Coordinates of C-alpha atoms in Angstrom, one line a residue:
X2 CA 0.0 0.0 0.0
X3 CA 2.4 3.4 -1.0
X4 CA 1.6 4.7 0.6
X5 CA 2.7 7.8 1.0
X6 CA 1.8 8.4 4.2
X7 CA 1.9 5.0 5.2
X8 CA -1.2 3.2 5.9
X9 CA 0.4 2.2 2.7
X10 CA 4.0 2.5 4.2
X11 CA 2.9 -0.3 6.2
X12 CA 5.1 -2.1 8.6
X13 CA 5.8 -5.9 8.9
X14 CA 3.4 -6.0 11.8
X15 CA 0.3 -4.3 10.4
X16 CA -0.2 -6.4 7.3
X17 CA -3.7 -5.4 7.2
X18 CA -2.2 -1.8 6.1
X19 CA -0.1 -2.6 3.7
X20 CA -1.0 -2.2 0.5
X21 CA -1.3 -6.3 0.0
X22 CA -1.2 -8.0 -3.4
X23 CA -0.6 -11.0 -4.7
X24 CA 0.4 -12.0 -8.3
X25 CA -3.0 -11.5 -9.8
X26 CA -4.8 -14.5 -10.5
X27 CA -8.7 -16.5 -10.6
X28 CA -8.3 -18.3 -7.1
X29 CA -10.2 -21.4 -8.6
X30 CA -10.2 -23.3 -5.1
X31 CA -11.2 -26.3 -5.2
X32 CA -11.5 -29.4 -2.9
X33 CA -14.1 -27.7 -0.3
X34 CA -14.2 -29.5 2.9
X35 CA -17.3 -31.5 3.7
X36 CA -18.9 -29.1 5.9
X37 CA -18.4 -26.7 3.8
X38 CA -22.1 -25.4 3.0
X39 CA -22.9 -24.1 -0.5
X40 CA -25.0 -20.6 0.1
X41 CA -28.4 -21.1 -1.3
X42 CA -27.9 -18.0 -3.3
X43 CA -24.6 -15.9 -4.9
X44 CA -23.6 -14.0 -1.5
X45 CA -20.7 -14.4 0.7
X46 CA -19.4 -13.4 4.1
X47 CA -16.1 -11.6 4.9
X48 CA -14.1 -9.8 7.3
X49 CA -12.4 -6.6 7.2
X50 CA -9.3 -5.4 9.2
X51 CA -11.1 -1.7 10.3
X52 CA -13.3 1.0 9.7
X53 CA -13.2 2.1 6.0
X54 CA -11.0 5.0 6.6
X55 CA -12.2 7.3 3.6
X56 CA -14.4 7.1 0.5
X57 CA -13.0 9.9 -0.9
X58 CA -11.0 8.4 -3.9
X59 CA -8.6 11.7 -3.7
X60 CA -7.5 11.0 0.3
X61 CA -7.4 7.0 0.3
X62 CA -3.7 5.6 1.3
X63 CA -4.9 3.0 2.7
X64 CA -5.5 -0.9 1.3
X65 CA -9.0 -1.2 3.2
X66 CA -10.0 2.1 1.1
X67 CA -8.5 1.1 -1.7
X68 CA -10.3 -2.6 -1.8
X69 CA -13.9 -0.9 -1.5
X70 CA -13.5 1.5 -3.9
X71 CA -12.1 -1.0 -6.5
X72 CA -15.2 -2.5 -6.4
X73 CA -17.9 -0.1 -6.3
X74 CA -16.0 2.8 -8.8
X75 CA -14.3 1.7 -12.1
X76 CA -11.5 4.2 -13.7
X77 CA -10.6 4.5 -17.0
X78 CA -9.0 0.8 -17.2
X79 CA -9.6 -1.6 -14.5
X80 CA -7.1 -4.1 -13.1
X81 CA -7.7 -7.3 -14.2
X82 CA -6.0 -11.3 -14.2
X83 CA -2.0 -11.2 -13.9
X84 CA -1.9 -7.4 -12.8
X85 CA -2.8 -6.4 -16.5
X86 CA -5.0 -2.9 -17.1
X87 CA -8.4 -4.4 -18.9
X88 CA -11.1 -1.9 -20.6
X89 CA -12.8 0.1 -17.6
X90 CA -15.0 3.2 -18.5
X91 CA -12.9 3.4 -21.3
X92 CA -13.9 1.3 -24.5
X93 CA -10.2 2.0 -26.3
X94 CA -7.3 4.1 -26.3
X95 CA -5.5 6.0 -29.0
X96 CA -1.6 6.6 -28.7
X97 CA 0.0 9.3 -30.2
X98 CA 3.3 7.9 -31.7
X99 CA 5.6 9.3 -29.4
X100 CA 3.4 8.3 -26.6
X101 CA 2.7 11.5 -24.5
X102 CA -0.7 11.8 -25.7
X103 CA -3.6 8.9 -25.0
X104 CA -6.9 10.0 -26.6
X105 CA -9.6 7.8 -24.3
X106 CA -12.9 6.7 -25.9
X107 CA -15.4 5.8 -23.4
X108 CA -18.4 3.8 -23.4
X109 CA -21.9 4.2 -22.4
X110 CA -22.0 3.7 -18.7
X111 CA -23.7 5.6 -16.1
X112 CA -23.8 6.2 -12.6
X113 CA -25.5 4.5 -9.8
X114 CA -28.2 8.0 -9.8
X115 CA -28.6 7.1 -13.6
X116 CA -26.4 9.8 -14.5
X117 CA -24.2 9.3 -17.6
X118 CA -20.0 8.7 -16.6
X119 CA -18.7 10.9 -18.8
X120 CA -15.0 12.4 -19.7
X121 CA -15.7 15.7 -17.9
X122 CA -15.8 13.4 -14.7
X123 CA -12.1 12.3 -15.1
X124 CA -11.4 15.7 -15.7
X125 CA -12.8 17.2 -12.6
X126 CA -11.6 14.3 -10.3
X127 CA -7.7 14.5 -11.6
X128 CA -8.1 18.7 -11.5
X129 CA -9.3 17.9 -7.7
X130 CA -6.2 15.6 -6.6
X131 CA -3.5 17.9 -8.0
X132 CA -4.6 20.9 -6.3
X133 CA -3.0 21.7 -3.6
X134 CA -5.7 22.6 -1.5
X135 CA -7.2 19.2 -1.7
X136 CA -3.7 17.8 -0.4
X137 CA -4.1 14.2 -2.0
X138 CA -1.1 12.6 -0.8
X139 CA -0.6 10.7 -3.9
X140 CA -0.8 13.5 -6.3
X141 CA 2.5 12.8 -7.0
X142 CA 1.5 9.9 -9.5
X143 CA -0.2 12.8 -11.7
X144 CA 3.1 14.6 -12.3
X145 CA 4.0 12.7 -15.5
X146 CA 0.7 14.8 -16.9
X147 CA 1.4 18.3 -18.7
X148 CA 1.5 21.2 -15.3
X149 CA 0.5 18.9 -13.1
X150 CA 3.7 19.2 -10.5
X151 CA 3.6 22.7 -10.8
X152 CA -0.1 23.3 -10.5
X153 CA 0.7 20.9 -6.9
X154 CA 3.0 23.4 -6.1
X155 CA 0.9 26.5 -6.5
X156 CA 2.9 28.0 -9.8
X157 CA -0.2 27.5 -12.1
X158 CA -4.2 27.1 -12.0
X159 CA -5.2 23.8 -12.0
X160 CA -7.2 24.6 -15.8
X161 CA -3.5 23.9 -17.2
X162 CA -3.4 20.9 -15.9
X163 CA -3.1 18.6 -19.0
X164 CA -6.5 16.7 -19.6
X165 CA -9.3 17.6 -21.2
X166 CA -12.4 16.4 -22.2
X167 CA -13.3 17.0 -25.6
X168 CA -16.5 16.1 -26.0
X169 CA -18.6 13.5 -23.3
X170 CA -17.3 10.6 -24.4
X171 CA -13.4 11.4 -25.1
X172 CA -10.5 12.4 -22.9
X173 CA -7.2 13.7 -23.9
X174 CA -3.9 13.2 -21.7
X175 CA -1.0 14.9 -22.2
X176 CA 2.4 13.8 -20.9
X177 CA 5.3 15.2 -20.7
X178 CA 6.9 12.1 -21.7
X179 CA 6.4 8.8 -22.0
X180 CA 5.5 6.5 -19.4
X181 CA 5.4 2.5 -19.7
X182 CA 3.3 1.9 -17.1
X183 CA 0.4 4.7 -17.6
X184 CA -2.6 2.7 -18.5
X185 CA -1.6 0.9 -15.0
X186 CA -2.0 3.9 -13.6
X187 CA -5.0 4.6 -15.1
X188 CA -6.7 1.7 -12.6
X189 CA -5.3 3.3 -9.1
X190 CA -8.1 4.6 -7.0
X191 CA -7.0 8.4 -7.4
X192 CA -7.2 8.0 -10.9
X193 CA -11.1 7.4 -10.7
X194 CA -13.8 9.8 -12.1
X195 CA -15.7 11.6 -9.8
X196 CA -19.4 13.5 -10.7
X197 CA -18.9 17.5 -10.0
X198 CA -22.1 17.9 -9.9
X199 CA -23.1 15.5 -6.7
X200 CA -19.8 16.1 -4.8
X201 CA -20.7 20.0 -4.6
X202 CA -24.1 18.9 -3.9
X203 CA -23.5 16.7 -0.8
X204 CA -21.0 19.5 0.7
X205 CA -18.8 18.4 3.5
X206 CA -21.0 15.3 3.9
X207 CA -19.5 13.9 0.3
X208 CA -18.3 10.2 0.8
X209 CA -19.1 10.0 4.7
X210 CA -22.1 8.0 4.3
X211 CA -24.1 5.8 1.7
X212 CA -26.7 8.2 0.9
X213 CA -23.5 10.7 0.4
X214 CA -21.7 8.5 -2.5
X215 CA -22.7 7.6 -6.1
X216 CA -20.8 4.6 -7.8
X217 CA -19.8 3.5 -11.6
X218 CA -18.5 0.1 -10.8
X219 CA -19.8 -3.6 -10.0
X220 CA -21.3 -2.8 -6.8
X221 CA -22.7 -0.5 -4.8
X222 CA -21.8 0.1 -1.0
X223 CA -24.7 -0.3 1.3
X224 CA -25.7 -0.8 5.0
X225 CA -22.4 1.1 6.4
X226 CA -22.4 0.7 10.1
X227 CA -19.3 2.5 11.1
X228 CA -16.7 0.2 12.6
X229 CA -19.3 -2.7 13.0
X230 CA -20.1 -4.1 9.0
X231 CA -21.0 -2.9 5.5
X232 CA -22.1 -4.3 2.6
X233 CA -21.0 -4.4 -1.5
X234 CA -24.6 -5.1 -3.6
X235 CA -24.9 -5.9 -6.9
X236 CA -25.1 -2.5 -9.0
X237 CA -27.7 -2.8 -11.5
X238 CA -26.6 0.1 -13.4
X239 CA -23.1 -0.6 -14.4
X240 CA -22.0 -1.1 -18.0
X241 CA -20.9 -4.6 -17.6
X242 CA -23.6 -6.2 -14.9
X243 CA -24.6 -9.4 -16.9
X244 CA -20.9 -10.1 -16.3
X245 CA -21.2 -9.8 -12.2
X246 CA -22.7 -13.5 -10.5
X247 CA -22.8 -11.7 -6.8
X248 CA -25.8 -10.6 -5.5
X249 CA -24.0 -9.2 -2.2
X250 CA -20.8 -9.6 -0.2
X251 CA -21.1 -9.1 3.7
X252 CA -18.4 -7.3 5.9
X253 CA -18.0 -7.9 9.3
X254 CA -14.8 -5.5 10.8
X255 CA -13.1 -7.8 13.2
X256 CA -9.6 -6.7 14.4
X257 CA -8.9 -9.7 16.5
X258 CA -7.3 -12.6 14.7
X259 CA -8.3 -15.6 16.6
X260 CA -11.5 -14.0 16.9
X261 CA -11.8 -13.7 12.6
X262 CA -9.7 -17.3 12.6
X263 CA -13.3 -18.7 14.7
X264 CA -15.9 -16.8 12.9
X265 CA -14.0 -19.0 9.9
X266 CA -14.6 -22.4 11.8
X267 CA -18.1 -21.6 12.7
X268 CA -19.0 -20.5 8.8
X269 CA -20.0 -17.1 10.0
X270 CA -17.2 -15.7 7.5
X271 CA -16.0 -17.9 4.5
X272 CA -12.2 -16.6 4.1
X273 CA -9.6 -15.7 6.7
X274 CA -5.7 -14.9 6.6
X275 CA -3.1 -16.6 9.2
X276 CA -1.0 -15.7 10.4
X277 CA 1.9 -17.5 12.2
X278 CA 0.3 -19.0 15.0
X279 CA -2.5 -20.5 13.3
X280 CA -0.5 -22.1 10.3
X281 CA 0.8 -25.3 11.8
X282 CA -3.0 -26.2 13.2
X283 CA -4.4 -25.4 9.2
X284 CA -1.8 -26.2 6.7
X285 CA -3.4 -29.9 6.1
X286 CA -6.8 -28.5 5.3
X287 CA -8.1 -28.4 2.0
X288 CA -8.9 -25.3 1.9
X289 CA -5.4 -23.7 3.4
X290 CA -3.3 -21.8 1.1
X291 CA -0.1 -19.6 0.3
X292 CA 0.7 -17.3 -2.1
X293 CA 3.9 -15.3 -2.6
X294 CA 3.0 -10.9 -2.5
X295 CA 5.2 -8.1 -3.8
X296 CA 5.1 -5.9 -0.7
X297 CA 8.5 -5.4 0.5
X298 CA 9.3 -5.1 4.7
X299 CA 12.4 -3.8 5.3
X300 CA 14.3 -2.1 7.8
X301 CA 15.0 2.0 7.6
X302 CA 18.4 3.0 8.5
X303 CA 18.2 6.8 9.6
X304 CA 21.4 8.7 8.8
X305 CA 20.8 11.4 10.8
X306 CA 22.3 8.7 13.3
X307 CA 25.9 8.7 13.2
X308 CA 26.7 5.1 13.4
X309 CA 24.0 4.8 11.3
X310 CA 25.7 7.1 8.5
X311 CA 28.5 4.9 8.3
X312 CA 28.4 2.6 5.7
X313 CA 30.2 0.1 7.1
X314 CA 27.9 -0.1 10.0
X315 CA 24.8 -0.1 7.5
X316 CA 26.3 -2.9 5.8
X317 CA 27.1 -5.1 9.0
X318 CA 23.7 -4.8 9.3
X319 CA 22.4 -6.0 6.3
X320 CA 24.5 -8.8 6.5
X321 CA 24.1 -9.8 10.1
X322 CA 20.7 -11.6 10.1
X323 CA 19.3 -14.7 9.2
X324 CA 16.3 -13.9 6.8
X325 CA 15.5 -17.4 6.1
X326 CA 15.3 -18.4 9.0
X327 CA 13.0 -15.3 10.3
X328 CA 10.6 -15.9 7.6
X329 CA 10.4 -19.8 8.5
X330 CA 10.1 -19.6 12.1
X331 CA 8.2 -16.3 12.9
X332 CA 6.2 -15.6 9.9
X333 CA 5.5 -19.1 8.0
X334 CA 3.2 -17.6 6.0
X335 CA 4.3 -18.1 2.5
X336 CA 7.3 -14.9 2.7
X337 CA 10.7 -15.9 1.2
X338 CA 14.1 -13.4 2.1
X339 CA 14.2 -10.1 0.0
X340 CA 16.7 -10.4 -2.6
X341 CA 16.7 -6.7 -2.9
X342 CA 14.4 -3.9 -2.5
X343 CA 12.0 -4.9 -6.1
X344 CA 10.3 -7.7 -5.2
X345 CA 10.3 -11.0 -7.5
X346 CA 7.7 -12.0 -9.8
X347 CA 7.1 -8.4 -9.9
X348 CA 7.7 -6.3 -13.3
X349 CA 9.0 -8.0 -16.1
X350 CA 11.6 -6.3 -18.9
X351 CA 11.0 -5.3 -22.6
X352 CA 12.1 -9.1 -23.4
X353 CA 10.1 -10.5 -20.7
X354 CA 12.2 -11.7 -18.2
X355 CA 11.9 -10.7 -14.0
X356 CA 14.0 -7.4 -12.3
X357 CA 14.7 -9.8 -9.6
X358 CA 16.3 -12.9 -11.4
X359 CA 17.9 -10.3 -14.1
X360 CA 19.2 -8.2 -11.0
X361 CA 20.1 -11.4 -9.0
X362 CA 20.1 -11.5 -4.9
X363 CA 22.0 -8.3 -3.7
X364 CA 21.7 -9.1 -0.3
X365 CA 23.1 -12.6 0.7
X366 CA 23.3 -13.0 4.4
X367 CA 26.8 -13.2 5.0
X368 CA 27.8 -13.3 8.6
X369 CA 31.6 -13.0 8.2
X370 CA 31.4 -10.3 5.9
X371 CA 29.0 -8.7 8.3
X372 CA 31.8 -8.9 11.4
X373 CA 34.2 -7.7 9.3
X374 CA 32.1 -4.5 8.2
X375 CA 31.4 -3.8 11.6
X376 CA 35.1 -4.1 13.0
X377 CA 35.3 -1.4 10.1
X378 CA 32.7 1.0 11.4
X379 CA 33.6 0.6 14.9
X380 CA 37.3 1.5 14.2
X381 CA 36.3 4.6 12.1
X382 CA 33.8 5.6 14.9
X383 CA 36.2 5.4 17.4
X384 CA 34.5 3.2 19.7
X385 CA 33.9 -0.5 20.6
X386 CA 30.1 -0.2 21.9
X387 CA 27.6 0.6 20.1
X388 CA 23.8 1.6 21.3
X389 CA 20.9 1.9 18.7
X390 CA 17.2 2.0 19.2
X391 CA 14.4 -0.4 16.8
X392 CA 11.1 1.3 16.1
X393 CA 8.8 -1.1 16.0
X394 CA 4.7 -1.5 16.1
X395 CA 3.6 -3.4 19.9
X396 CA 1.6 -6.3 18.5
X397 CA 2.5 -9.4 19.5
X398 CA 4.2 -10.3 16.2
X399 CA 6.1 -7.1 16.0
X400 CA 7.2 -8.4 19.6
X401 CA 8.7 -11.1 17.9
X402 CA 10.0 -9.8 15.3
X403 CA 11.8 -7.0 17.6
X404 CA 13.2 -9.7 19.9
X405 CA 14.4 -11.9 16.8
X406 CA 16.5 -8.6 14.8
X407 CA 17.8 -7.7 18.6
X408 CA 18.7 -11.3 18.9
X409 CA 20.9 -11.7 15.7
X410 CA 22.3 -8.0 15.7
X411 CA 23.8 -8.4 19.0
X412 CA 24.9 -11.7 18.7
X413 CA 26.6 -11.3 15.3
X414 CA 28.1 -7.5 16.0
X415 CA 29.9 -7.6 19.0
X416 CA 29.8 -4.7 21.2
X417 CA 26.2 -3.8 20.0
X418 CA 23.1 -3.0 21.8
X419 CA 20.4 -3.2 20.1
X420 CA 16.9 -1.3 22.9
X421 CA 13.4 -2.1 21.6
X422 CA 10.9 0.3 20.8
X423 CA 7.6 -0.5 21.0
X424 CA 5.1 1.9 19.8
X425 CA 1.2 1.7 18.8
X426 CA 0.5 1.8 15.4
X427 CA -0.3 5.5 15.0
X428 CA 2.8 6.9 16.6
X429 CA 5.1 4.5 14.9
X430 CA 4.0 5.5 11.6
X431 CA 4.5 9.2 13.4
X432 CA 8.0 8.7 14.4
X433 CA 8.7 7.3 11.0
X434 CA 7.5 10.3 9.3
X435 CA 8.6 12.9 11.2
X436 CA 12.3 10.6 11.1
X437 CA 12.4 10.5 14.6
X438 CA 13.6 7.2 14.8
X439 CA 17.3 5.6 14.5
X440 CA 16.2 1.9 12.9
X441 CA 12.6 1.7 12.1
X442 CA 10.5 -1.3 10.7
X443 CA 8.5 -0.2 7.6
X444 CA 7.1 -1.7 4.4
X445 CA 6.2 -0.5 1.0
X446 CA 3.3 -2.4 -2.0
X447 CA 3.7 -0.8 -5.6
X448 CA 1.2 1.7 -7.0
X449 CA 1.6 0.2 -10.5
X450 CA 3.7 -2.5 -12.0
X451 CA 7.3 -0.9 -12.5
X452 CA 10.4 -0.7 -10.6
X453 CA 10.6 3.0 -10.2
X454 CA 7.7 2.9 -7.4
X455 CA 9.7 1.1 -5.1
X456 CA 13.5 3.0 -6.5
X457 CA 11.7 6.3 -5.9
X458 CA 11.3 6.2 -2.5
X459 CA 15.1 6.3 -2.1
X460 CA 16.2 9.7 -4.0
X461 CA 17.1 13.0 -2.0
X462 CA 14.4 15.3 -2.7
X463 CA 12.0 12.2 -1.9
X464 CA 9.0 12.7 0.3
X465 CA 9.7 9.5 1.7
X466 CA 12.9 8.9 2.4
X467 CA 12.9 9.5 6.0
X468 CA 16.6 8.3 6.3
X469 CA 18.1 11.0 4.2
X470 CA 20.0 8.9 1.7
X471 CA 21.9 10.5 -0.3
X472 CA 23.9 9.7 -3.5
X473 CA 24.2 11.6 -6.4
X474 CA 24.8 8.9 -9.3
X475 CA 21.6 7.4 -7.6
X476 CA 19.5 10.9 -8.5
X477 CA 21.1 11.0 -12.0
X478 CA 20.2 7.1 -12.8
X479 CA 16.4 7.9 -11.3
X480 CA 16.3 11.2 -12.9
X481 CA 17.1 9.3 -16.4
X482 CA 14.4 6.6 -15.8
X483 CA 11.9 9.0 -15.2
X484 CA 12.9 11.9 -18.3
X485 CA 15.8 11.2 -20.6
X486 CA 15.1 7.5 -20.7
X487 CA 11.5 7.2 -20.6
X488 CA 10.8 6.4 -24.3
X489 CA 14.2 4.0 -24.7
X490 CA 12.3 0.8 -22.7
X491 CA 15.9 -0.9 -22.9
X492 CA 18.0 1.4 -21.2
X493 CA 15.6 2.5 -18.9
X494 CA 15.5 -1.0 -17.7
X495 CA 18.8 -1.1 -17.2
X496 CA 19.5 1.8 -15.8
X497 CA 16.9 1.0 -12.9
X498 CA 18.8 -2.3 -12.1
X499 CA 21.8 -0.6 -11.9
X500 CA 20.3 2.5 -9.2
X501 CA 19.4 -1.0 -7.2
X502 CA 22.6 -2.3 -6.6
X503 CA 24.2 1.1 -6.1
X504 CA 21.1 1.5 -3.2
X505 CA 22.0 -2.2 -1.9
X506 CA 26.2 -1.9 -2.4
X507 CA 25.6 2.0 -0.1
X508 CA 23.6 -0.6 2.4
X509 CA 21.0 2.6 2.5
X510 CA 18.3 0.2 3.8
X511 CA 18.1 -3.2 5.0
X512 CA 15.5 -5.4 3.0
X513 CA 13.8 -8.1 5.0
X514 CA 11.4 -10.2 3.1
X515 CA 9.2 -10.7 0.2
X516 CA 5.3 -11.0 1.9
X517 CA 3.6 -13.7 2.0
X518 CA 0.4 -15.1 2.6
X519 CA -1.3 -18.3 3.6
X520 CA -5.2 -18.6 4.2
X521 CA -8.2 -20.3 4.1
X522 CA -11.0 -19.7 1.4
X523 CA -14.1 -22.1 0.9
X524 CA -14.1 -24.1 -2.2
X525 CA -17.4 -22.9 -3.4
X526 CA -15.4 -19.2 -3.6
X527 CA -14.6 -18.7 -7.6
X528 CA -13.2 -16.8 -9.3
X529 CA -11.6 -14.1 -7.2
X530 CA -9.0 -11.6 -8.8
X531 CA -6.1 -10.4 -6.5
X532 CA -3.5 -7.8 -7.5
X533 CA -0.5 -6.2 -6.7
X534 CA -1.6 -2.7 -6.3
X535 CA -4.2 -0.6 -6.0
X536 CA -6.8 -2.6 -4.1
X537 CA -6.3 -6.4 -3.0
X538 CA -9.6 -8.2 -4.4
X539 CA -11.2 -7.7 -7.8
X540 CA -15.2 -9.4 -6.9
X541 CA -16.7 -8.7 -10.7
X542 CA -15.7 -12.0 -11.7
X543 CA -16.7 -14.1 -8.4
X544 CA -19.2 -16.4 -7.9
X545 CA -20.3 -19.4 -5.6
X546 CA -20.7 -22.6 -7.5
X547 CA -19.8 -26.2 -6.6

């Protein structure tokens, strides 16, 4: 989830923040258990990790916000099977042939009022998220479009910005340059169209209620009972509804896992994540699985710190724990060790082939070489003990997974102390924005399906990087992806894997693991779409059937 400010920038304890995904499949389970009861009708009962936080498709950061409004609005494309952008609102697309312009055509679709989508929508709602006074944190993603950084930052009216609609059904987007992945942006939940005309009717009540939203997509929300349940209904009035099977999906918030992990055994709900505790006792049932995710967990290595701006010291710590181990014995959920900061099975190259297996594993555990990096450090700081402090969330499995980094720092760096730091949710996600913090747990899920939106993150002048890297050759190769290289797909590729290793060979952060994540889903459950950004679950094409 990217979360800019971090509901997306989850850490490895609040998985329900982070902005999940899995490599987009149909979850075609089959082999339901015997108890297992068919509904008697095309409905099925879920959980949900809070309150939906906002239903404002300009503010959400957030993967809960982001899986409702994946479902009940529809952008421009949609996000279908194997993380590819599908036909949304948008019938086709024309592409100028140096690929800054995309002329959309859209269809006839309408709104759930019975009021016609049209292109003026997408213009209003894109206007909306890159001025500043709506302060969208993710109206960074528009800055590709023609004036839309500098409308952000107040040097122009947000009428510049460059989309326009030039008749109902088609809109124009101008780009400054190319960029490979902007149809996938297209599909993210700030992207989506909003109707001028009922937001300024509804006031400051827009989006807070049911009776205070209008939808475009597969269903409708309905029956919103803050922080108790909700519900997604069928919406009759969507272009494509002879395509949904649902009648209704039921939402039950639960924040308690063993609580949601019994609702499951009674059939009250009819899918549940694990996590590690639960896995041994469910593995053998027919309806457990695992999938691999492309969130990355990793730790932040704040510079401000002067140990920590050593890169000797930065590099001990890389080197000094035992992923594999970590992921087998706390998580068991499906993670595998990062091999860098891009996750595998992740964005493929112009010829097809994987960042991670082109890129190779950058960060090999390597005790040794982790002793002898720290003898280093400690010799140019002048000291032989060394105190740092670990930002982590106080749940129980961020209790672990503080005890288990303390455990192999200190035993593997000798002289080092490593003093928890235990803090709710809220405030660690505070101290890691503000960089108040000397190693902090954090996480990171991709906005679309390209390297750059986990490299970004690491760049000087970036918003997010709260440990105040800096490297100049790093800028320059990001700065190339992003302008000079933008319409050479080949060395853009290449220059990405090389601003990796430079970030992994500076040790600027500390890569974990690759999330994972096992659960159980009833057999009669088909159908389900899961992506890697943007919104976990994809329900159009779901149904229950035997």
């Amino acid at each position: 989830m990217k979360k800019k400010v971090v509901p997306v920038v989850a850490s490895v304890l609040g998985a329900s923040l982070l902005l999940t995904a899995c490599r987009g499949n149909k979850d075609n389970a089959s082999g339901a258990k015997a108890n297992d009861k068919i509904p008697d009708k095309q409905a099925i009962n879920l959980s949900f990790a809070s309150e939906i936080p906002t239903m404002d498709v300009a503010k959400a950061t957030d993967g809960e916000s982001m899986n409702v409004m994946r479902n009940v609005f529809e952008g421009l494309y949609a996000m279908g099977e194997d993380n590819k952008p599908i036909p949304g609102v948008a019938e086709s697309v024309d592409v100028s042939p140096d690929k800054t312009k995309y002329t959309f055509h859209l269809r006839d679709s309408k709104w759930s009022n019975g009021t016609p989508v049209t292109a003026k929508d997408f213009v209003f709602a894109w206007q909306r998220a890159v001025n500043p006074d709506t302060a969208a944190e993710y109206a960074f993603l528009f800055f590709d479009i023609q004036n839309a950084k500098q409308i952000n930052q107040k040097q122009l009216p947000v009428d510049q910005l460059g989309v326009k609609a030039l008749d109902d059904k088609t809109l124009e987007v101008q780009l400054d340059r190319p960029v490979p992945y902007f149809l996938s942006l297209t599909t993210f939940s700030t992207f989506l169209p909003i109707n001028e005309d009922y937001l300024k009717s509804q006031g400051d009540k827009y989006g807070l209620e049911t009776n205070h939203l209008i939808y475009n997509g597969a269903f409708t929300l309905d029956n919103w009972k803050h922080e108790q349940s909700f519900q997604l209904k069928k919406n009759p009035k969507y272009w494509d509804a002879k395509t949904v099977k649902l009648e209704e999906i039921n939402f039950n918030v639960v924040k308690d896992k063993s609580t949601e992990v019994n609702l499951y055994d009674s059939g009250q709900i009819d899918r549940v994540a694990l996590t590690a505790e639960f896995v041994d006792k469910y593995k053998n049932d027919p309806n457990f699985k695992e999938r691999a995710e492309v969130g990355i967990q990793f730790l932040r290595l704040n510079q401000k710190n002067a140990v920590l701006k050593n890169q000797h010291a930065r590099l001990a710590i890389n080197g000094a724990m035992n992923k594999k181990a970590y992921v087998e014995t706390i998580l068991n959920n499906g993670a595998i060790p990062a091999e860098g900061m891009v996750p595998a099975k992740f964005a493929k190259s112009p010829d097809g082939n994987d960042f991670r297996k082109e890129n190779g594993n950058l960060i090999k555990d390597d005790v040794k070489s982790a002793k002898e990096n720290w003898k280093k450090a400690k010799q140019e700081l002048g000291t032989d003990k060394v105190t740092i402090e670990l930002l982590t969330s106080d749940n129980a499995l961020a209790k672990k997974t503080g005890e288990y980094l303390k455990g192999e720092l200190e035993q593997n760096l000798d002289g080092l102390t490593v003093n928890l730091k235990p803090q709710p949710r809220k405030q660690q996600l505070k101290l890691l924005l503000s960089g108040d913090y000397e190693i902090g747990i954090d996480g990171w899920g991709p906005d679309f399906a390209d390297p750059i939106t986990f490299l970004d993150l690491f760049t000087t002048d970036s918003a997010y990087n709260f440990d105040k890297y800096s490297n100049k050759e790093y800028d320059e190769l990001i700065r190339k992806v992003k302008t000079d290289l933008a319409g050479d797909e080949k060395a853009r590729w290449e220059a990405m894997k090389q601003a990796e290793k430079i970030l992994l060979q500076d040790g600027a952060v500390a890569p974990l693991y690759q999330q994972g994540r096992s659960y159980l889903q009833r057999g009669f459950i088909k159908g389900l779409v899961t992506t890697d950004f943007g919104g976990e679950f994809n329900y159009k094409w779901t149904e229950v059937a035997k």
